[in-house]
Coordinates of C-alpha atoms in Angstrom, one line a residue:
M230 CA 11.1 -22.7 -90.7
E231 CA 9.7 -23.0 -94.2
K232 CA 6.2 -23.0 -92.6
Q233 CA 6.9 -19.6 -91.1
K234 CA 7.8 -18.2 -94.5
N235 CA 4.6 -19.1 -96.3
V236 CA 3.3 -15.5 -95.6
T237 CA 5.4 -13.0 -97.5
V238 CA 3.0 -10.1 -97.5
F239 CA 0.4 -8.7 -95.0
Y240 CA -2.6 -6.5 -95.7
F241 CA -4.0 -3.9 -93.3
T242 CA -7.8 -3.5 -92.7
G243 CA -7.2 0.1 -92.0
L244 CA -8.4 2.3 -89.2
F245 CA -12.1 2.2 -89.8
G246 CA -12.8 -0.2 -92.6
N247 CA -14.9 2.6 -94.3
K248 CA -13.2 4.1 -97.3
Q249 CA -15.3 7.3 -97.3
L250 CA -14.6 7.9 -93.6
E251 CA -10.9 7.2 -94.0
L252 CA -10.5 9.7 -96.9
Q253 CA -11.9 12.4 -94.6
F254 CA -9.6 11.2 -91.7
L255 CA -6.6 11.5 -94.1
F256 CA -6.6 15.3 -93.8
L257 CA -6.8 15.1 -90.0
V258 CA -3.8 12.7 -89.9
L259 CA -1.9 14.9 -92.3
F260 CA -2.6 18.0 -90.1
C261 CA -1.5 16.1 -87.0
Y262 CA 1.7 14.8 -88.7
L263 CA 2.6 18.4 -89.9
A264 CA 1.9 19.6 -86.4
V265 CA 4.2 16.9 -84.9
I266 CA 7.0 17.8 -87.3
T267 CA 6.6 21.6 -86.8
G268 CA 6.1 21.6 -83.0
N269 CA 8.9 19.2 -82.2
F270 CA 11.3 20.8 -84.7
V271 CA 10.7 24.2 -83.0
I272 CA 11.5 22.7 -79.6
L273 CA 14.7 21.0 -81.0
L274 CA 15.8 24.3 -82.7
T275 CA 15.0 26.4 -79.6
I276 CA 16.9 24.2 -77.2
T277 CA 19.9 23.4 -79.3
C278 CA 20.4 27.0 -80.3
S279 CA 20.1 28.5 -76.8
H280 CA 21.5 28.1 -73.3
L281 CA 18.7 25.8 -72.4
L282 CA 20.6 22.8 -73.7
E283 CA 22.9 23.1 -70.7
Q284 CA 20.1 22.4 -68.3
P285 CA 19.3 18.7 -67.8
M286 CA 15.5 19.2 -68.0
Y287 CA 15.7 20.7 -71.5
Y288 CA 18.4 18.3 -72.5
F289 CA 16.0 15.4 -71.9
L290 CA 13.1 17.4 -73.5
C291 CA 15.3 17.8 -76.6
H292 CA 15.7 14.0 -76.8
L293 CA 12.0 13.5 -76.2
S294 CA 11.1 15.7 -79.1
L295 CA 13.6 13.8 -81.3
M296 CA 11.9 10.5 -80.3
D297 CA 8.4 11.9 -81.1
L298 CA 9.6 12.9 -84.5
C299 CA 11.2 9.6 -85.2
F300 CA 8.4 7.5 -83.7
T301 CA 5.6 9.2 -85.6
S302 CA 7.7 8.9 -88.8
T303 CA 7.7 5.1 -88.5
M304 CA 3.9 5.0 -88.5
L305 CA 2.2 8.1 -89.9
P306 CA 3.7 8.3 -93.5
R307 CA 2.5 4.7 -94.2
L308 CA -0.9 5.4 -92.6
L309 CA -1.3 8.5 -94.9
R310 CA -0.4 6.3 -97.9
D311 CA -2.8 3.6 -96.8
L312 CA -5.7 6.0 -96.1
A313 CA -5.5 7.2 -99.7
A314 CA -4.7 3.8 -101.4
T315 CA -6.9 0.9 -102.3
R316 CA -4.2 -1.7 -101.8
R317 CA -2.8 -1.7 -98.2
D318 CA 0.0 -4.2 -98.3
I319 CA 3.3 -4.5 -96.5
S320 CA 6.0 -7.1 -97.0
Y321 CA 6.9 -9.5 -94.2
N322 CA 10.3 -8.0 -93.8
N323 CA 9.0 -4.4 -93.8
C324 CA 6.4 -5.4 -91.2
M325 CA 9.1 -6.8 -88.9
T326 CA 11.2 -3.7 -89.4
Q327 CA 8.3 -1.4 -88.5
L328 CA 7.5 -3.6 -85.5
F329 CA 11.1 -3.4 -84.2
T330 CA 11.7 0.3 -85.0
G331 CA 8.4 1.4 -83.5
H332 CA 8.9 -0.5 -80.2
W333 CA 12.5 0.5 -80.0
L334 CA 11.7 4.3 -80.3
A335 CA 8.7 4.0 -78.0
G336 CA 10.9 2.2 -75.5
V337 CA 13.5 4.9 -75.7
E338 CA 10.7 7.5 -75.1
I339 CA 9.4 5.7 -72.1
F340 CA 12.9 5.7 -70.4
I341 CA 13.5 9.3 -71.3
L342 CA 10.2 10.1 -69.5
V343 CA 11.7 8.2 -66.5
S344 CA 14.9 10.2 -66.7
M345 CA 12.8 13.5 -66.8
A346 CA 11.0 12.4 -63.7
F347 CA 14.3 11.5 -61.9
D348 CA 15.6 14.9 -62.9
R349 CA 12.6 16.7 -61.4
Y350 CA 12.8 14.6 -58.3
V351 CA 16.4 15.5 -57.7
A352 CA 15.8 19.2 -58.5
I353 CA 13.0 19.5 -55.9
V354 CA 13.9 16.9 -53.2
K355 CA 17.7 17.4 -53.3
P356 CA 18.2 20.9 -54.7
L357 CA 21.6 21.4 -53.0
H358 CA 23.0 18.3 -54.7
Y359 CA 21.3 18.8 -58.0
T360 CA 24.2 20.1 -60.1
V361 CA 26.5 17.3 -58.7
I362 CA 23.9 14.5 -59.3
M363 CA 22.6 15.7 -62.7
N364 CA 25.9 16.5 -64.4
R365 CA 26.2 16.1 -68.1
K366 CA 28.0 12.8 -67.8
R367 CA 25.1 11.3 -65.9
C368 CA 22.6 12.8 -68.3
N369 CA 24.4 11.2 -71.3
L370 CA 24.5 7.9 -69.4
L371 CA 20.7 8.0 -68.8
I372 CA 20.1 8.7 -72.5
A373 CA 22.4 5.8 -73.5
M374 CA 20.6 3.5 -71.0
A375 CA 17.3 4.6 -72.6
W376 CA 18.5 3.6 -76.1
G377 CA 20.0 0.3 -74.7
L378 CA 16.9 -0.7 -72.7
G379 CA 14.6 0.2 -75.6
F380 CA 16.7 -1.9 -77.9
W381 CA 16.5 -5.0 -75.8
H382 CA 12.8 -4.6 -75.2
S383 CA 12.2 -4.4 -78.9
L384 CA 14.6 -7.1 -79.8
A385 CA 12.9 -9.5 -77.4
L386 CA 9.5 -8.9 -79.0
L387 CA 10.9 -9.2 -82.5
L388 CA 12.7 -12.5 -81.8
M389 CA 9.4 -13.9 -80.3
I390 CA 7.4 -12.9 -83.4
L391 CA 10.1 -14.2 -85.8
N392 CA 9.9 -17.7 -84.2
L393 CA 6.1 -17.9 -84.7
P394 CA 4.5 -19.6 -87.8
F395 CA 2.5 -17.4 -90.2
C396 CA 1.1 -20.0 -92.6
G397 CA -2.4 -18.8 -93.5
P398 CA -4.3 -15.6 -92.7
N399 CA -2.4 -12.4 -93.6
V400 CA -4.9 -9.6 -93.0
I401 CA -3.8 -7.5 -90.1
D402 CA -6.7 -5.8 -88.3
H403 CA -4.8 -2.6 -87.7
Y404 CA -3.1 0.2 -89.6
M405 CA 0.4 -0.8 -88.5
C406 CA 2.4 -3.9 -87.6
D407 CA 2.2 -4.5 -83.9
V408 CA 2.5 -7.5 -81.6
K409 CA -1.1 -8.2 -80.7
P410 CA -2.6 -8.0 -84.2
L411 CA 0.2 -10.2 -85.5
L412 CA -0.3 -12.8 -82.8
K413 CA -3.9 -13.2 -84.0
L414 CA -2.6 -14.4 -87.4
V415 CA -0.3 -17.1 -85.9
C416 CA -1.3 -20.6 -86.9
K417 CA -0.8 -22.2 -83.5
D418 CA -1.8 -21.7 -79.9
I419 CA -0.7 -18.2 -78.8
H420 CA -1.4 -18.5 -75.1
I421 CA 2.3 -18.6 -74.1
A422 CA 3.2 -15.9 -76.7
S423 CA 0.5 -13.7 -75.4
I424 CA 1.7 -14.0 -71.8
L425 CA 5.3 -13.2 -72.9
A426 CA 4.0 -10.1 -74.9
I427 CA 2.1 -8.9 -71.8
A428 CA 5.1 -9.5 -69.6
N429 CA 7.5 -7.7 -72.0
S430 CA 5.3 -4.7 -72.8
G431 CA 2.1 -4.6 -70.6
T432 CA 3.6 -5.3 -67.2
L433 CA 6.7 -3.2 -67.9
I434 CA 4.5 -0.2 -68.8
V435 CA 2.3 -0.6 -65.8
V436 CA 5.3 -0.9 -63.4
I437 CA 7.0 2.2 -64.9
F438 CA 3.7 4.2 -64.9
I439 CA 3.2 3.4 -61.2
L440 CA 6.9 4.4 -60.4
L441 CA 6.4 7.7 -62.3
L442 CA 3.2 8.5 -60.5
T443 CA 4.9 7.7 -57.2
S444 CA 7.8 9.9 -57.9
Y445 CA 5.5 12.8 -58.8
I446 CA 3.5 12.3 -55.6
L447 CA 6.8 12.4 -53.6
I448 CA 7.7 15.6 -55.5
L449 CA 4.3 17.2 -54.8
Y450 CA 4.7 16.2 -51.1
N451 CA 8.1 17.8 -50.8
L452 CA 6.8 21.1 -52.3
R453 CA 5.0 21.9 -49.1
T454 CA 8.1 23.5 -47.6
R455 CA 8.8 25.7 -50.7
S456 CA 8.0 29.3 -51.0
S457 CA 4.8 30.3 -52.9
A458 CA 6.8 31.4 -56.1
G459 CA 9.0 28.3 -56.0
R460 CA 6.0 26.0 -55.5
H461 CA 4.1 27.6 -58.4
K462 CA 7.1 27.2 -60.8
A463 CA 7.7 23.5 -59.7
L464 CA 4.0 22.7 -60.0
S465 CA 3.8 24.2 -63.5
T466 CA 6.8 22.1 -64.6
C467 CA 5.5 18.9 -62.9
S468 CA 2.0 19.3 -64.2
S469 CA 3.3 19.4 -67.8
H470 CA 5.3 16.2 -67.2
I471 CA 2.4 14.4 -65.6
T472 CA 0.1 15.4 -68.5
V473 CA 2.6 14.0 -71.0
V474 CA 3.0 10.8 -69.0
V475 CA -0.7 10.2 -68.7
L476 CA -1.4 10.9 -72.4
F477 CA 1.3 8.4 -73.4
F478 CA 1.0 5.6 -70.8
V479 CA -2.8 5.2 -70.3
P480 CA -3.5 4.2 -73.9
C481 CA -0.4 2.0 -73.9
I482 CA -1.5 0.2 -70.8
Y483 CA -4.9 -0.4 -72.4
T484 CA -3.3 -1.7 -75.5
Y485 CA -0.6 -3.9 -74.2
S486 CA -2.0 -5.2 -70.9
L487 CA -4.9 -7.2 -72.4
P488 CA -4.4 -10.6 -74.0
A489 CA -4.1 -10.8 -77.8
D490 CA -7.2 -13.0 -78.2
R491 CA -9.5 -10.4 -76.7
E492 CA -11.6 -8.2 -78.9
N493 CA -10.9 -4.5 -78.1
K494 CA -10.4 -1.1 -79.6
D495 CA -6.6 -1.3 -79.9
K496 CA -6.2 0.4 -83.3
Q497 CA -8.5 3.3 -82.3
I498 CA -6.8 3.7 -78.9
S499 CA -3.3 3.5 -80.5
V500 CA -4.0 6.8 -82.3
F501 CA -3.5 8.6 -79.0
Y502 CA 0.1 7.5 -78.5
T503 CA 1.2 7.4 -82.2
M504 CA -0.3 10.7 -83.1
I505 CA -2.2 12.8 -80.5
A506 CA 0.4 12.7 -77.7
P507 CA 3.4 13.5 -80.0
M508 CA 1.4 16.4 -81.4
L509 CA 0.4 17.8 -78.0
N510 CA 3.8 17.4 -76.3
P511 CA 5.3 20.6 -77.7
L512 CA 2.3 22.6 -76.7
I513 CA 2.2 21.1 -73.2
Y514 CA 5.9 21.9 -72.7
T515 CA 5.8 25.4 -74.1
L516 CA 2.5 27.0 -73.3
R517 CA 3.1 27.1 -69.5
N518 CA 6.9 27.4 -69.7
T519 CA 8.0 31.0 -69.6
E520 CA 11.7 30.1 -70.1
M521 CA 10.9 28.2 -73.3
K522 CA 8.8 31.0 -74.7
I523 CA 11.5 33.6 -74.0
A524 CA 14.2 31.3 -75.6
M525 CA 11.9 30.7 -78.7
Q526 CA 11.6 34.5 -79.1
K527 CA 15.3 35.0 -78.9
V528 CA 16.1 32.2 -81.4
L529 CA 13.4 33.5 -83.8
Y530 CA 14.8 37.0 -83.5
R531 CA 18.3 35.8 -84.3
I532 CA 17.1 33.8 -87.3
V533 CA 15.1 36.7 -88.7
N534 CA 18.1 39.0 -88.3
S535 CA 20.4 36.6 -90.0
V536 CA 18.0 36.3 -92.9
L537 CA 17.5 40.1 -93.3
K538 CA 21.3 40.8 -93.3

């Protein structure tokens, strides 16, 4: 165990390794983070302050926005600091905390997306039983399961990393603490650890992604019997969900399905699921959603009236 504690601090190489380029990128990251906070806060405010919270789809969307806020807040504030700083260090304990928290919140988000797909499947394939199946008790259970499954996924990764020896190199070729860049610093053979990491994250993500795509294919197949207006509304909702799923899962599959000893563009690709997807999610779910736009207007109207009184 003493051998594992030789490294007490890690250093990040950063996103590009070019200080001039990273200073320019700082403003883009700041803009994206402010957009994530603003967009997801507006969705949270709109849903919690309107009748939409009673509907399972928006109940899950509210939790998804909360996850986007929390997940980006575990990564982007430190990235902003490191882009402006000359010394990019993080203690061993803080690194493990970021690893655990990031994977826990990402895991919760993945299972919330599964719950949203299940909700749309029931709404379209079994519309007569929708209110019975998707009652509030079951919705709460699905959210609790998302938190629980995300926790165990993250805990398994953390325990694996904690049992590996870090006794020499301490420069992480990334802008955050993640499994693959940490495995590259381990001072023993990582073949088994790499397989376990892929099984825990990569295989899981691929399986869930295939299940999600299959569910949406079944949904689209069942839309054939719907009226033109009903088909258009369902297609608009499902296309938003599919876009969010693809934006989040495809970069994750690239990152976590390849072995840790392979040279790839992990840190550049990870920008998509840590920053771009959480920033675009509020736009994707509101621009083509008339119900959300009407609710936003009503909530804004109530806020303005209360301020003016």
